[in-house]
Tab-separated table of C-alpha atoms in Angstrom:
chain	number	residue	atom	x	y	z
I	506	ILE	CA	27.508	31.322	-53.913
I	507	MET	CA	26.373	28.602	-51.572
I	508	VAL	CA	27.730	25.310	-50.304
I	509	ASN	CA	25.525	22.237	-50.221
I	510	ALA	CA	26.511	19.779	-47.457
I	511	GLU	CA	24.885	16.392	-47.727
I	512	LYS	CA	24.018	13.726	-45.162
I	513	SER	CA	23.705	10.663	-47.373
I	514	LYS	CA	22.678	7.206	-46.253
I	515	SER	CA	24.937	5.153	-48.532
I	516	LYS	CA	27.514	2.888	-46.904
I	517	ILE	CA	30.441	4.954	-48.187
I	518	ALA	CA	28.777	8.145	-46.965
I	519	LYS	CA	28.248	6.649	-43.522
I	520	LEU	CA	31.934	5.653	-43.408
I	521	ILE	CA	32.994	9.184	-44.374
I	522	ALA	CA	30.782	10.691	-41.664
I	523	TYR	CA	32.050	8.151	-39.123
I	524	TYR	CA	35.759	8.661	-39.817
I	525	THR	CA	35.508	12.440	-40.021
I	526	LYS	CA	33.400	12.532	-36.851
I	527	GLY	CA	30.709	14.708	-38.378
I	528	LYS	CA	27.301	14.497	-39.936
I	529	TYR	CA	28.223	15.452	-43.500
I	530	SER	CA	29.575	13.082	-46.113
I	531	HIS	CA	29.623	15.273	-49.225
I	532	VAL	CA	29.956	18.909	-50.177
I	533	ALA	CA	29.182	20.688	-53.447
I	534	VAL	CA	29.165	24.323	-54.565
I	535	TYR	CA	26.088	26.119	-55.885
I	536	PHE	CA	27.362	28.686	-58.385
I	537	ASP	CA	25.878	30.369	-61.476
I	538	GLY	CA	22.666	28.392	-61.058
I	539	ASN	CA	24.365	24.982	-61.002
I	540	ILE	CA	25.613	22.483	-58.462
I	541	ILE	CA	29.293	21.826	-59.156
I	542	GLU	CA	30.908	18.925	-57.378
I	543	SER	CA	33.704	16.432	-57.475
I	544	ALA	CA	31.978	13.075	-57.275
I	545	ILE	CA	31.198	9.801	-58.921
I	546	THR	CA	27.600	10.135	-60.058
I	547	MET	CA	25.108	8.323	-62.226
I	548	ASP	CA	22.351	9.972	-64.245
I	549	ARG	CA	18.856	8.605	-64.867
I	550	ASN	CA	20.101	6.730	-67.948
I	551	TYR	CA	22.744	4.956	-65.823
I	552	ASN	CA	25.633	6.898	-67.366
I	553	ILE	CA	28.464	7.161	-64.846
I	554	TYR	CA	30.410	10.406	-64.467
I	555	ASN	CA	33.673	10.444	-62.580
I	556	GLY	CA	35.140	13.769	-61.574
I	557	VAL	CA	34.251	17.418	-61.378
I	558	ASN	CA	30.858	17.787	-62.981
I	559	ILE	CA	27.838	20.043	-63.091
I	560	ASN	CA	24.367	18.891	-62.164
I	561	ASN	CA	21.145	20.410	-60.911
I	562	GLU	CA	20.211	18.177	-58.002
I	563	LEU	CA	20.324	20.212	-54.823
I	564	LYS	CA	20.001	18.129	-51.665
I	565	GLY	CA	21.275	18.664	-48.170
I	566	ASP	CA	21.916	21.575	-45.863
I	567	ILE	CA	22.534	24.883	-47.607
I	568	PHE	CA	25.243	27.227	-46.364
I	569	GLU	CA	25.521	30.736	-47.782
I	570	PHE	CA	29.020	32.060	-48.481
I	571	LEU	CA	29.487	35.380	-46.658
I	572	GLY	CA	32.742	36.530	-48.270
I	573	PRO	CA	32.860	39.709	-50.375
I	574	LEU	CA	32.545	38.902	-54.074
I	575	THR	CA	33.659	40.992	-57.021
I	576	LYS	CA	33.300	40.449	-60.769
I	577	LYS	CA	37.002	39.592	-60.926
I	578	LYS	CA	36.668	36.934	-58.203
I	579	LEU	CA	33.608	35.426	-59.879
I	580	GLU	CA	35.481	35.256	-63.187
I	581	LYS	CA	38.370	33.472	-61.454
I	582	ALA	CA	35.856	30.969	-60.068
I	583	ARG	CA	34.481	30.340	-63.571
I	584	GLU	CA	38.022	29.814	-64.891
I	585	PHE	CA	38.742	27.354	-62.079
I	586	ILE	CA	35.589	25.376	-62.842
I	587	LYS	CA	36.505	25.228	-66.529
I	588	SER	CA	40.059	24.107	-65.740
I	589	THR	CA	38.920	21.334	-63.400
I	590	GLU	CA	35.770	20.138	-65.143
I	591	PHE	CA	35.980	16.383	-65.742
I	592	LYS	CA	39.135	16.093	-63.621
I	593	LYS	CA	38.824	12.656	-62.068
I	594	TYR	CA	37.490	11.992	-58.591
I	595	ASN	CA	40.135	10.169	-56.610
I	596	LEU	CA	38.776	7.152	-54.729
I	597	ILE	CA	42.264	6.177	-53.565
I	598	LYS	CA	42.647	9.578	-51.946
I	599	LEU	CA	39.261	9.166	-50.279
I	600	PHE	CA	40.153	5.800	-48.772
I	601	LEU	CA	43.590	7.043	-47.667
I	602	GLU	CA	41.838	9.799	-45.731
I	603	ILE	CA	40.317	7.149	-43.509
I	604	PHE	CA	43.811	6.610	-42.139
I	605	ILE	CA	45.077	10.182	-42.469
I	606	TYR	CA	42.102	12.108	-41.061
I	607	PRO	CA	42.383	10.958	-37.423
I	608	THR	CA	45.912	12.411	-37.381
I	609	ARG	CA	45.319	15.389	-39.698
I	610	LYS	CA	46.473	17.924	-37.103
I	611	PHE	CA	49.871	16.218	-37.088
I	612	TRP	CA	50.134	16.116	-40.917
I	613	ASN	CA	49.039	19.723	-41.163
I	614	PHE	CA	51.567	20.739	-38.492
I	615	ILE	CA	54.486	19.185	-40.376
I	616	GLY	CA	53.188	20.576	-43.686
I	617	TRP	CA	53.039	17.304	-45.565
I	618	VAL	CA	50.168	14.977	-46.419
I	619	PRO	CA	50.989	11.331	-47.182
I	620	PHE	CA	50.438	10.348	-50.822
I	621	SER	CA	49.281	13.846	-51.837
I	622	LYS	CA	51.900	14.092	-54.598
I	623	ILE	CA	50.926	10.801	-56.225
I	624	CYS	CA	47.142	11.075	-55.760
I	625	TYR	CA	45.935	13.302	-58.583
I	626	GLY	CA	42.384	14.521	-58.860
I	627	TYR	CA	39.961	15.766	-56.256
I	628	GLU	CA	37.559	14.645	-53.607
I	629	CYS	CA	34.499	16.754	-52.963
I	630	ALA	CA	35.811	18.805	-50.044
I	631	ASN	CA	39.285	19.561	-51.352
I	632	TRP	CA	37.797	20.581	-54.711
I	633	ALA	CA	35.413	22.977	-52.924
I	634	ASP	CA	38.314	24.331	-50.848
I	635	ALA	CA	40.389	24.870	-54.014
I	636	PHE	CA	37.370	26.572	-55.646
I	637	PHE	CA	37.297	29.224	-52.932
I	638	LYS	CA	41.092	29.548	-52.953
I	639	SER	CA	40.896	30.281	-56.694
I	640	MET	CA	39.010	33.466	-55.769
I	641	GLY	CA	41.519	34.383	-53.082
I	642	PHE	CA	39.573	33.083	-50.064
I	643	ASP	CA	41.497	30.897	-47.655
I	644	ILE	CA	38.478	29.524	-45.819
I	645	PHE	CA	40.587	27.299	-43.587
I	646	PRO	CA	43.781	29.263	-42.875
I	647	GLY	CA	46.689	27.006	-42.158
I	648	LEU	CA	44.870	23.834	-43.263
I	649	ASN	CA	46.235	21.972	-46.272
I	650	GLU	CA	43.400	21.578	-48.816
I	651	ASN	CA	44.208	17.852	-49.050
I	652	LEU	CA	42.987	17.549	-45.457
I	653	THR	CA	39.644	19.334	-45.904
I	654	VAL	CA	36.472	17.341	-45.202
I	655	PRO	CA	32.764	18.244	-45.721
I	656	ASN	CA	32.180	19.092	-42.049
I	657	ASP	CA	34.821	21.812	-42.199
I	658	PHE	CA	32.512	23.928	-44.373
I	659	ALA	CA	29.636	23.668	-41.905
I	660	ASN	CA	31.920	24.971	-39.142
I	661	ALA	CA	33.663	27.722	-41.143
I	662	LYS	CA	33.092	31.343	-40.169
I	663	LEU	CA	32.535	32.417	-43.794
I	664	PHE	CA	29.395	30.270	-44.117
I	665	LYS	CA	25.953	30.575	-42.589
I	666	LEU	CA	23.315	27.833	-42.568
I	667	VAL	CA	20.332	29.225	-44.469
I	668	GLY	CA	18.167	26.131	-44.935
I	669	ASP	CA	17.993	22.597	-46.135
I	670	ASN	CA	16.655	20.688	-49.055
I	671	TYR	CA	15.785	17.271	-47.670
I	672	ASN	CA	12.518	15.616	-48.634
I	673	ASP	CA	11.171	15.847	-45.086
I	674	SER	CA	12.093	19.489	-44.683
I	675	LYS	CA	9.617	22.306	-44.187
I	676	ASP	CA	12.324	24.811	-45.149
I	677	LYS	CA	12.940	24.144	-48.857
I	678	ILE	CA	15.336	26.311	-50.827
């Protein structure tokens, strides 16, 4: 299992990186030979997909998951993917994070995240966090998954940078 953290150049991606004070704007999970992500994407035929979906485009920095995996944990991960596939990506939640993120330590301390009960669906980072929680791994102990951002994965102790997959990279995976 690996995590793919992306540094995109789109305007929304730059805003995400700016407000979260990090270099990553998106995170996806590489599992069972596929990239699984919560995103709004468009294929080559201009079909738009909104939500948790599976694709095969690997781009960005690659972080290997170092946690111990068992068959039971991997099966739980597959069940989680099945249960969340096509669950909608939540743009409202993403834009609310612009205001919530700068004070996330406060919201986490009081144990409540504004609008989390009415904002259904996932963003990329909280889907990835929930994916690992489905296997019993609390990657960010004490952090509400609604407050997780892509940069958190790059800084987590259970992940190790193993390479990148940018066009200008010499270290392709």
